[in-house]
Every structure is written in structure tokens, then in C-alpha cells.
Amino acid sequence: MAEPTTLGTWLRRERERRGVSLTAIADQTKLSVALLQGLEADDLSRWPGGIFRRAFARSYATAIGVDPDLVVKRLEEERKTASGIASIWRPPTFEK
């Protein structure tokens, strides 16, 4: 079973595993590197809310080749946590 991790950490690992740079994602999505770093650090304090947050997360996920619906769902779940602390998340496992 995979070790629990935050969404941002999982996204960063997936991006690095695929060899995609933050600069390349920024060029493709038109999001600043600082916003992308915030996502990977589980700090969305500078991100807009609502539909923009979902669209930004979807763009990032698409750029690194992961399921955008999964990423948006997880962002919505984290937004609903009352404590404001990123909850522990188990990344999906894929059969080989």
C-alpha cells in the first residue's frame, strides 16, 4: 500500500517522475510558477477560489498527465476540511 501523502506532494512527485518542469507547466497553462509551487506545497492561499481554482488545478493535472477529475475532487475535499490543514491522501494505485 502506498504511503499517505498530501495532494501537493503527490502532484510534485508525479511531475518530477514524468520529467516536467514547473516552467514548462507555467508556459503551457499560463499560471505563474509561484502559483504552481503553492499547489505543490499545499498552500493555496494565493489561489483564487471557486471555478478558477478548479480550472487551474485541472490545467496543472492535464499538463503533467494525471486525471484532472481526481485532482479537482481532492481539492474540493481539502477545501471542506474545517481545520485548514491538508488532510492525508492516498494516491490512486494503478494495476500494471
Tab-separated table of C-alpha atoms in Angstrom:
chain	number	residue	atom	x	y	z
A	1	MET	CA	0.000	0.000	0.000
A	2	ALA	CA	1.236	3.482	-0.810
A	3	GLU	CA	2.462	5.717	1.959
A	4	PRO	CA	-0.014	8.511	2.826
A	5	THR	CA	0.884	11.865	1.319
A	6	THR	CA	-0.675	15.240	0.671
A	7	LEU	CA	-2.124	16.130	-2.695
A	8	GLY	CA	0.589	18.698	-3.366
A	9	THR	CA	3.369	16.256	-2.565
A	10	TRP	CA	1.822	13.610	-4.797
A	11	LEU	CA	1.459	16.099	-7.669
A	12	ARG	CA	5.081	17.217	-7.307
A	13	ARG	CA	6.290	13.601	-7.327
A	14	GLU	CA	4.205	12.788	-10.386
A	15	ARG	CA	5.514	15.876	-12.193
A	16	GLU	CA	9.115	15.035	-11.355
A	17	ARG	CA	8.619	11.377	-12.279
A	18	ARG	CA	7.408	12.475	-15.698
A	19	GLY	CA	10.302	14.919	-16.099
A	20	VAL	CA	8.127	18.023	-16.461
A	21	SER	CA	9.453	21.331	-15.126
A	22	LEU	CA	7.364	23.971	-13.386
A	23	THR	CA	8.461	26.410	-16.078
A	24	ALA	CA	7.074	24.133	-18.791
A	25	ILE	CA	3.758	23.872	-16.937
A	26	ALA	CA	3.676	27.650	-16.458
A	27	ASP	CA	4.247	28.157	-20.189
A	28	GLN	CA	1.531	25.668	-21.091
A	29	THR	CA	-1.078	26.771	-18.532
A	30	LYS	CA	-0.238	30.483	-18.292
A	31	LEU	CA	-0.139	30.109	-14.489
A	32	SER	CA	2.772	31.629	-12.625
A	33	VAL	CA	5.488	29.378	-11.256
A	34	ALA	CA	4.694	30.805	-7.783
A	35	LEU	CA	1.090	29.575	-8.005
A	36	LEU	CA	2.264	26.150	-9.158
A	37	GLN	CA	4.753	25.982	-6.297
A	38	GLY	CA	1.919	26.861	-3.922
A	39	LEU	CA	-0.127	23.935	-5.202
A	40	GLU	CA	2.772	21.545	-4.717
A	41	ALA	CA	3.354	22.928	-1.209
A	42	ASP	CA	-0.361	22.581	-0.320
A	43	ASP	CA	-0.533	26.367	0.097
A	44	LEU	CA	-3.414	27.724	-1.942
A	45	SER	CA	-3.623	30.990	-0.018
A	46	ARG	CA	-2.728	32.966	-3.160
A	47	TRP	CA	-5.027	30.946	-5.433
A	48	PRO	CA	-8.458	32.245	-6.372
A	49	GLY	CA	-11.445	30.232	-5.232
A	50	GLY	CA	-14.350	28.555	-6.927
A	51	ILE	CA	-14.319	27.802	-10.615
A	52	PHE	CA	-10.905	29.423	-11.128
A	53	ARG	CA	-9.263	27.152	-8.548
A	54	ARG	CA	-10.798	24.105	-10.194
A	55	ALA	CA	-9.754	25.278	-13.665
A	56	PHE	CA	-6.181	25.979	-12.536
A	57	ALA	CA	-5.903	22.569	-10.869
A	58	ARG	CA	-7.374	20.876	-13.941
A	59	SER	CA	-4.826	22.642	-16.171
A	60	TYR	CA	-1.933	21.562	-13.942
A	61	ALA	CA	-3.145	17.953	-13.840
A	62	THR	CA	-3.536	17.830	-17.611
A	63	ALA	CA	-0.057	19.304	-18.094
A	64	ILE	CA	1.563	16.530	-16.050
A	65	GLY	CA	-0.647	13.755	-17.380
A	66	VAL	CA	-2.763	12.830	-14.361
A	67	ASP	CA	-6.554	12.592	-14.125
A	68	PRO	CA	-7.847	16.163	-13.766
A	69	ASP	CA	-11.154	14.999	-12.266
A	70	LEU	CA	-9.287	13.194	-9.484
A	71	VAL	CA	-7.230	16.295	-8.683
A	72	VAL	CA	-10.265	18.598	-8.647
A	73	LYS	CA	-12.176	16.177	-6.426
A	74	ARG	CA	-9.310	16.099	-3.948
A	75	LEU	CA	-9.035	19.887	-3.929
A	76	GLU	CA	-12.734	20.128	-3.149
A	77	GLU	CA	-12.361	17.625	-0.308
A	78	GLU	CA	-9.460	19.599	1.177
A	79	ARG	CA	-11.377	22.855	0.907
A	80	LYS	CA	-14.101	21.353	3.058
A	81	THR	CA	-11.754	20.441	5.912
A	82	ALA	CA	-12.583	22.710	8.808
A	83	SER	CA	-9.063	22.809	10.209
A	84	GLY	CA	-7.487	24.226	7.059
A	85	ILE	CA	-4.693	21.653	7.301
A	86	ALA	CA	-4.163	19.479	4.260
A	87	SER	CA	-5.527	16.042	5.019
A	88	ILE	CA	-3.557	12.900	4.354
A	89	TRP	CA	-4.357	11.424	0.981
A	90	ARG	CA	-3.516	8.099	-0.555
A	91	PRO	CA	-2.714	8.450	-4.251
A	92	PRO	CA	-4.523	6.098	-6.602
A	93	THR	CA	-2.906	2.772	-7.329
A	94	PHE	CA	-2.819	1.526	-10.878
A	95	GLU	CA	-2.611	-2.065	-11.905
A	96	LYS	CA	0.376	-2.907	-14.057
